[in-house]
PDB file of C-alpha atoms in Angstrom:
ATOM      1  CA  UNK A 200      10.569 -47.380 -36.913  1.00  0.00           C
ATOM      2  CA  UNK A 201       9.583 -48.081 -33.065  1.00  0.00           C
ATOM      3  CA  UNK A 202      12.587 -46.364 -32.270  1.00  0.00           C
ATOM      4  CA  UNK A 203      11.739 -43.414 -33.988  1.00  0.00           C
ATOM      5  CA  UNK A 204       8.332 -43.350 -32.628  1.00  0.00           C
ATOM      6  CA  UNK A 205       9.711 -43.866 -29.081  1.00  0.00           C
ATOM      7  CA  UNK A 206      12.214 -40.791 -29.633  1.00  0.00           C
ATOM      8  CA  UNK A 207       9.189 -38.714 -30.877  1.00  0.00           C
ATOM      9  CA  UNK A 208       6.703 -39.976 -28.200  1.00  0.00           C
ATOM     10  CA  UNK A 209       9.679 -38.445 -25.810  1.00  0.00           C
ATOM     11  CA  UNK A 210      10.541 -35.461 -27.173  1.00  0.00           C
ATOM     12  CA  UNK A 211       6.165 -35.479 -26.583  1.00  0.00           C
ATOM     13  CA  UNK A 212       6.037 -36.021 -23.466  1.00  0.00           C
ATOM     14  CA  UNK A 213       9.024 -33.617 -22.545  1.00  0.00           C
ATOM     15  CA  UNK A 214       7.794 -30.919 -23.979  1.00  0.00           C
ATOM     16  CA  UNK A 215       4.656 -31.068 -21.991  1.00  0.00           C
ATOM     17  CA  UNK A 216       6.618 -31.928 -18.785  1.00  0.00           C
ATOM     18  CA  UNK A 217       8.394 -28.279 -19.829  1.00  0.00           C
ATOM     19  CA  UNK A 218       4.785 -26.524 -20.255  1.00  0.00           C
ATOM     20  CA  UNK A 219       3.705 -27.958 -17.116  1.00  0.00           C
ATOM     21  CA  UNK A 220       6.728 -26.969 -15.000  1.00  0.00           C
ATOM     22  CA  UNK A 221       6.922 -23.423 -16.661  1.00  0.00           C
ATOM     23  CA  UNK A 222       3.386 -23.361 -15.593  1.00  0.00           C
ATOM     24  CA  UNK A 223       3.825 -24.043 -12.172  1.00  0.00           C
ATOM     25  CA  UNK A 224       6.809 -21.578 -12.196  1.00  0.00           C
ATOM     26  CA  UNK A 225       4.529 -18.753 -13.398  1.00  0.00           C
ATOM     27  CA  UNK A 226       1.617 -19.572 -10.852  1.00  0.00           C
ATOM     28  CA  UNK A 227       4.622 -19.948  -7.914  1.00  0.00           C
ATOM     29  CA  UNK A 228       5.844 -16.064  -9.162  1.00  0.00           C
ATOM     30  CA  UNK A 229       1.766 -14.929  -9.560  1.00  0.00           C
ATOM     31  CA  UNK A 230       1.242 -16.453  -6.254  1.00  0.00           C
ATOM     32  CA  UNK A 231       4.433 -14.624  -4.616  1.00  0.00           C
ATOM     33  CA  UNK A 232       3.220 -11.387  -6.265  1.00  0.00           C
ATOM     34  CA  UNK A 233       0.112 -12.075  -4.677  1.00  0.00           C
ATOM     35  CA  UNK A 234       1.169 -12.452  -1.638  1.00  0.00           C
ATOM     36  CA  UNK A 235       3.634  -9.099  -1.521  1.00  0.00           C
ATOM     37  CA  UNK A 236       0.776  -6.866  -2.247  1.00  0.00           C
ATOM     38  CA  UNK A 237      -1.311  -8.411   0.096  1.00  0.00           C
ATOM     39  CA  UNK A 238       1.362  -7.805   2.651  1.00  0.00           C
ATOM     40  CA  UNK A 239       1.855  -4.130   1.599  1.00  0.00           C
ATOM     41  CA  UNK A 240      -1.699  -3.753   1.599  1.00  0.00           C
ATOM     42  CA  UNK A 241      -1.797  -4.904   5.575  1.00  0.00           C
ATOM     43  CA  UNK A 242       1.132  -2.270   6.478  1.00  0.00           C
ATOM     44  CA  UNK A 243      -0.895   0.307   4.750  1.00  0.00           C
ATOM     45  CA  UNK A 244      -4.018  -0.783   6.598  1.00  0.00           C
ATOM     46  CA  UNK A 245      -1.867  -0.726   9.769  1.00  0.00           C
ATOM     47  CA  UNK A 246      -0.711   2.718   9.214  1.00  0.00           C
ATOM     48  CA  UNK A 247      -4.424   3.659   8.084  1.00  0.00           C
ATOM     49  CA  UNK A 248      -5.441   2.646  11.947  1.00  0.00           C
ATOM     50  CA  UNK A 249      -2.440   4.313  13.707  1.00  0.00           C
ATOM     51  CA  UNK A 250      -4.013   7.685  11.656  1.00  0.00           C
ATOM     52  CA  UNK A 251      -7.119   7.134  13.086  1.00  0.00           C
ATOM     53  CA  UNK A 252      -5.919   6.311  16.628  1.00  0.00           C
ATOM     54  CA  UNK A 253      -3.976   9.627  16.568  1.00  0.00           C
ATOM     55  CA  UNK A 254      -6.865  11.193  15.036  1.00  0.00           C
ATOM     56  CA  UNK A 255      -9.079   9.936  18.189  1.00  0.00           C
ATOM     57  CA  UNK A 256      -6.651  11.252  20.295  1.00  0.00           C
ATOM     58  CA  UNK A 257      -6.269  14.443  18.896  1.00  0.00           C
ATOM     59  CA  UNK A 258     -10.202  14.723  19.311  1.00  0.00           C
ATOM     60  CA  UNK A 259     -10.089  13.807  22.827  1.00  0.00           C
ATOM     61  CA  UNK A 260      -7.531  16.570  23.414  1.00  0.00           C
ATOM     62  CA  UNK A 261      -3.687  16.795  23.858  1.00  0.00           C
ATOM     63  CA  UNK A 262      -2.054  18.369  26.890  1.00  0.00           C
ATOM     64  CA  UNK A 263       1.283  19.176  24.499  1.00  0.00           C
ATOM     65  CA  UNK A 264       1.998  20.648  20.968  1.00  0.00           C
ATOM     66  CA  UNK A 265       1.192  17.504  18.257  1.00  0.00           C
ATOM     67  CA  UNK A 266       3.506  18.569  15.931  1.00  0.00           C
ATOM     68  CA  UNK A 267       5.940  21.500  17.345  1.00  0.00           C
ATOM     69  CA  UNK A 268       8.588  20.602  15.017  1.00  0.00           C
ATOM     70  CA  UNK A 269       6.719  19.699  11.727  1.00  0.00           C
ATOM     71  CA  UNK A 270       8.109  16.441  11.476  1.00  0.00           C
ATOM     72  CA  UNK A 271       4.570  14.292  11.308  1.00  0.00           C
ATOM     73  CA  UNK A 272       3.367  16.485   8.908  1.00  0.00           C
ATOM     74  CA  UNK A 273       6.456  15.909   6.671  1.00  0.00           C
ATOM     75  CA  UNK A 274       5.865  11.592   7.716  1.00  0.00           C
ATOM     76  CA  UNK A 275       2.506  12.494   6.597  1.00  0.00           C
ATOM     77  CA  UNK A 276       3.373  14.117   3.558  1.00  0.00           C
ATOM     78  CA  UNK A 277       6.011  11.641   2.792  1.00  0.00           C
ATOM     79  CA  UNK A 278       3.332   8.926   3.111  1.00  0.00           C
ATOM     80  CA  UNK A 279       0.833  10.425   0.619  1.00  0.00           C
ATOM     81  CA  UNK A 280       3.953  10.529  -2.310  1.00  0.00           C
ATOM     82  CA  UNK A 281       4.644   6.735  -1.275  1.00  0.00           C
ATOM     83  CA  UNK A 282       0.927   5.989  -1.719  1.00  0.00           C
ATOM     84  CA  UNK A 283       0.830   7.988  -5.000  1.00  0.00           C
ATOM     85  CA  UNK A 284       3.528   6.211  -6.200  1.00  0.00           C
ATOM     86  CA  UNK A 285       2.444   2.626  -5.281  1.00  0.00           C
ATOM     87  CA  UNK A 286      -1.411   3.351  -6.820  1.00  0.00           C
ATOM     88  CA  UNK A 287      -0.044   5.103 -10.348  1.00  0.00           C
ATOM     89  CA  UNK A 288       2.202   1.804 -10.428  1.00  0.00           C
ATOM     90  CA  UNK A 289      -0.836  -0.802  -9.567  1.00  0.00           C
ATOM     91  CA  UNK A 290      -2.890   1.403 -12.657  1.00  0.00           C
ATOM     92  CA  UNK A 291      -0.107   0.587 -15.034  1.00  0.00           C
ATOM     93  CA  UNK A 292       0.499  -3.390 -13.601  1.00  0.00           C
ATOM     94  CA  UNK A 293      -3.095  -4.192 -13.555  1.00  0.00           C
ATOM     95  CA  UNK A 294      -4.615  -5.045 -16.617  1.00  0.00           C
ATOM     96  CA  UNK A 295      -7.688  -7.416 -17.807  1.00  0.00           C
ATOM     97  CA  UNK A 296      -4.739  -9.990 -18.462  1.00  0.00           C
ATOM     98  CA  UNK A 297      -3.870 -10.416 -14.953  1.00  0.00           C
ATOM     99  CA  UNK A 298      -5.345 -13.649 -13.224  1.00  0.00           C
ATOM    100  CA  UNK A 299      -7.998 -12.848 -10.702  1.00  0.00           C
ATOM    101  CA  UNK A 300      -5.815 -13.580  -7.654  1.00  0.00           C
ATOM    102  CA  UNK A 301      -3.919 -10.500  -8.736  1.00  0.00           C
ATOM    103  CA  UNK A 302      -6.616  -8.624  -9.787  1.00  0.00           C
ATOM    104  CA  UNK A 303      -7.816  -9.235  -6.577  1.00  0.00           C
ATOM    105  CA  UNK A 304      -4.716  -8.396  -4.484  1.00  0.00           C
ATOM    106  CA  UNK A 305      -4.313  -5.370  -6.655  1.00  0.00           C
ATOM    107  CA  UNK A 306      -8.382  -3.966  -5.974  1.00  0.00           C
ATOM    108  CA  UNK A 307      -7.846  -4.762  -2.252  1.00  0.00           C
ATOM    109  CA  UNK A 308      -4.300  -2.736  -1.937  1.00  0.00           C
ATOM    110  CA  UNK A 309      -6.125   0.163  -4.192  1.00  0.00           C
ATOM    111  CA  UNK A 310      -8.869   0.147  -1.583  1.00  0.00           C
ATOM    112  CA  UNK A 311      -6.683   0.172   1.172  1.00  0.00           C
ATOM    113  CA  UNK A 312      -4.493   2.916  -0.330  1.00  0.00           C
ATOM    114  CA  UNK A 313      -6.887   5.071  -0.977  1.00  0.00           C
ATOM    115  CA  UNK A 314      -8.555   4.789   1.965  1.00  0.00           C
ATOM    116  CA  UNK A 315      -4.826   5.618   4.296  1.00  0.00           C
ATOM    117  CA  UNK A 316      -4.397   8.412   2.143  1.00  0.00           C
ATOM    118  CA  UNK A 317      -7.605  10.003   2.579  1.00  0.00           C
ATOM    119  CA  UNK A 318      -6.631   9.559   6.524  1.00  0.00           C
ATOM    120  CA  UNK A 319      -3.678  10.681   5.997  1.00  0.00           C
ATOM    121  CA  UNK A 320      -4.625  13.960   4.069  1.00  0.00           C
ATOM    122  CA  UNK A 321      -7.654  14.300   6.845  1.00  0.00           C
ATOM    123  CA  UNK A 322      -4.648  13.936   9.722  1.00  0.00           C
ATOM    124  CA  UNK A 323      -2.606  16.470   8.070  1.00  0.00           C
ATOM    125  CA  UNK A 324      -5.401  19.584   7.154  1.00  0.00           C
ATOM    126  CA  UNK A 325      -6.111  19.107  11.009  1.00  0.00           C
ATOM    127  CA  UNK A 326      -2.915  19.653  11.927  1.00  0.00           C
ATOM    128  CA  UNK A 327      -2.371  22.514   9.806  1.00  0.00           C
ATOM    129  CA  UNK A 328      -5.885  23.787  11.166  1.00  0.00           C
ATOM    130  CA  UNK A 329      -4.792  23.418  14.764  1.00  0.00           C
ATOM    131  CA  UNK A 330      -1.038  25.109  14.522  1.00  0.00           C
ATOM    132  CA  UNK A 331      -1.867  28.202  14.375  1.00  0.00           C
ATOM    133  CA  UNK A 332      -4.731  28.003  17.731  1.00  0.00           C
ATOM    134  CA  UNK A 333      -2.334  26.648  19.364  1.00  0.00           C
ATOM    135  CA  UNK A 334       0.124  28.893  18.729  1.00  0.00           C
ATOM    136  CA  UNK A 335      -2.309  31.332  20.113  1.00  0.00           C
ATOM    137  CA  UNK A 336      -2.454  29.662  23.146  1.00  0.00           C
ATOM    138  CA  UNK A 337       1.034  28.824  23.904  1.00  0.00           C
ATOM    139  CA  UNK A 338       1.943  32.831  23.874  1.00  0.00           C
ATOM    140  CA  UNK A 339       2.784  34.594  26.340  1.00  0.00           C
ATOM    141  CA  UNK A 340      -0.669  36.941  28.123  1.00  0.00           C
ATOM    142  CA  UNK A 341       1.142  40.222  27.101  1.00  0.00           C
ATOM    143  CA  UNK A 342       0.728  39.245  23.588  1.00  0.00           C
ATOM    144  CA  UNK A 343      -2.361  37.600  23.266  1.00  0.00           C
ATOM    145  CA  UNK A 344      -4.786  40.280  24.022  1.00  0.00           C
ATOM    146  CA  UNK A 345      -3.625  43.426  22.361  1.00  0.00           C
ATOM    147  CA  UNK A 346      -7.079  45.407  23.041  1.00  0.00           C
TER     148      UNK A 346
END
């Protein structure tokens, strides 16, 4: 009989040695999830302040063509479908099941996401707005005043 309460008292104790490490394991893999949207959420940020740095400088005035060859609009536009794509995925991850160190890391990435593509979309009207001025001012005299 002790020997069959020792066997049970066991199987007990391993089973809740098994909870307790599966535990861990899932608060290791939240805590690593975590911690990768909190680091995509700094690159966005990062590229949200080189926006506004070119957007400062684009104020103060450039001496050459921003975008002659189209290629930061396409970055831009590139980076808005990225953005997109990484917000309609936090919508369908995020749920009132996750644990609030998610929910956090999600809220702050969806901030910062929004946020860069608002810049982003800002950056790229202004750009379209000041192609065709200065392609105005980059032509030739014969053909800019046709009075």
């Amino acid at each position: 009989m002790l020997s069959t309460f020792l066997k049970l008292l066991l199987r007990e104790v391993s089973l809740i040695a098994r909870n307790g490490r599966n535990s861990l394991i899932a608060l290791g893999n939240e805590r690593r999830a975590a911690m990768r949207l909190d680091r995509l959420a700094d690159r966005l940020a990062g590229m949200g302040y080189k926006i506004d740095m070119l957007r400062k400088r684009m104020e103060a005035g450039l001496d050459e063509p921003l975008d002659a060859d189209a290629s930061l609009r396409e970055a831009l536009k590139s980076l808005k479908e990225d953005i997109r794509s990484v917000r309609s995925q936090l919508y369908s991850l995020g749920g009132p099941g996750s644990s609030p160190r998610l929910q956090r890391a999600f809220n702050r990435l969806s901030a910062i996401a929004e946020k860069t593509y608002a810049a982003a979309d800002k950056l790229q009207w202004e750009i379209d707005a000041m192609e065709p001025q200065a392609g105005a001012q980059s032509a030739p005299a014969c053909k800019r005043s046709s009075a």
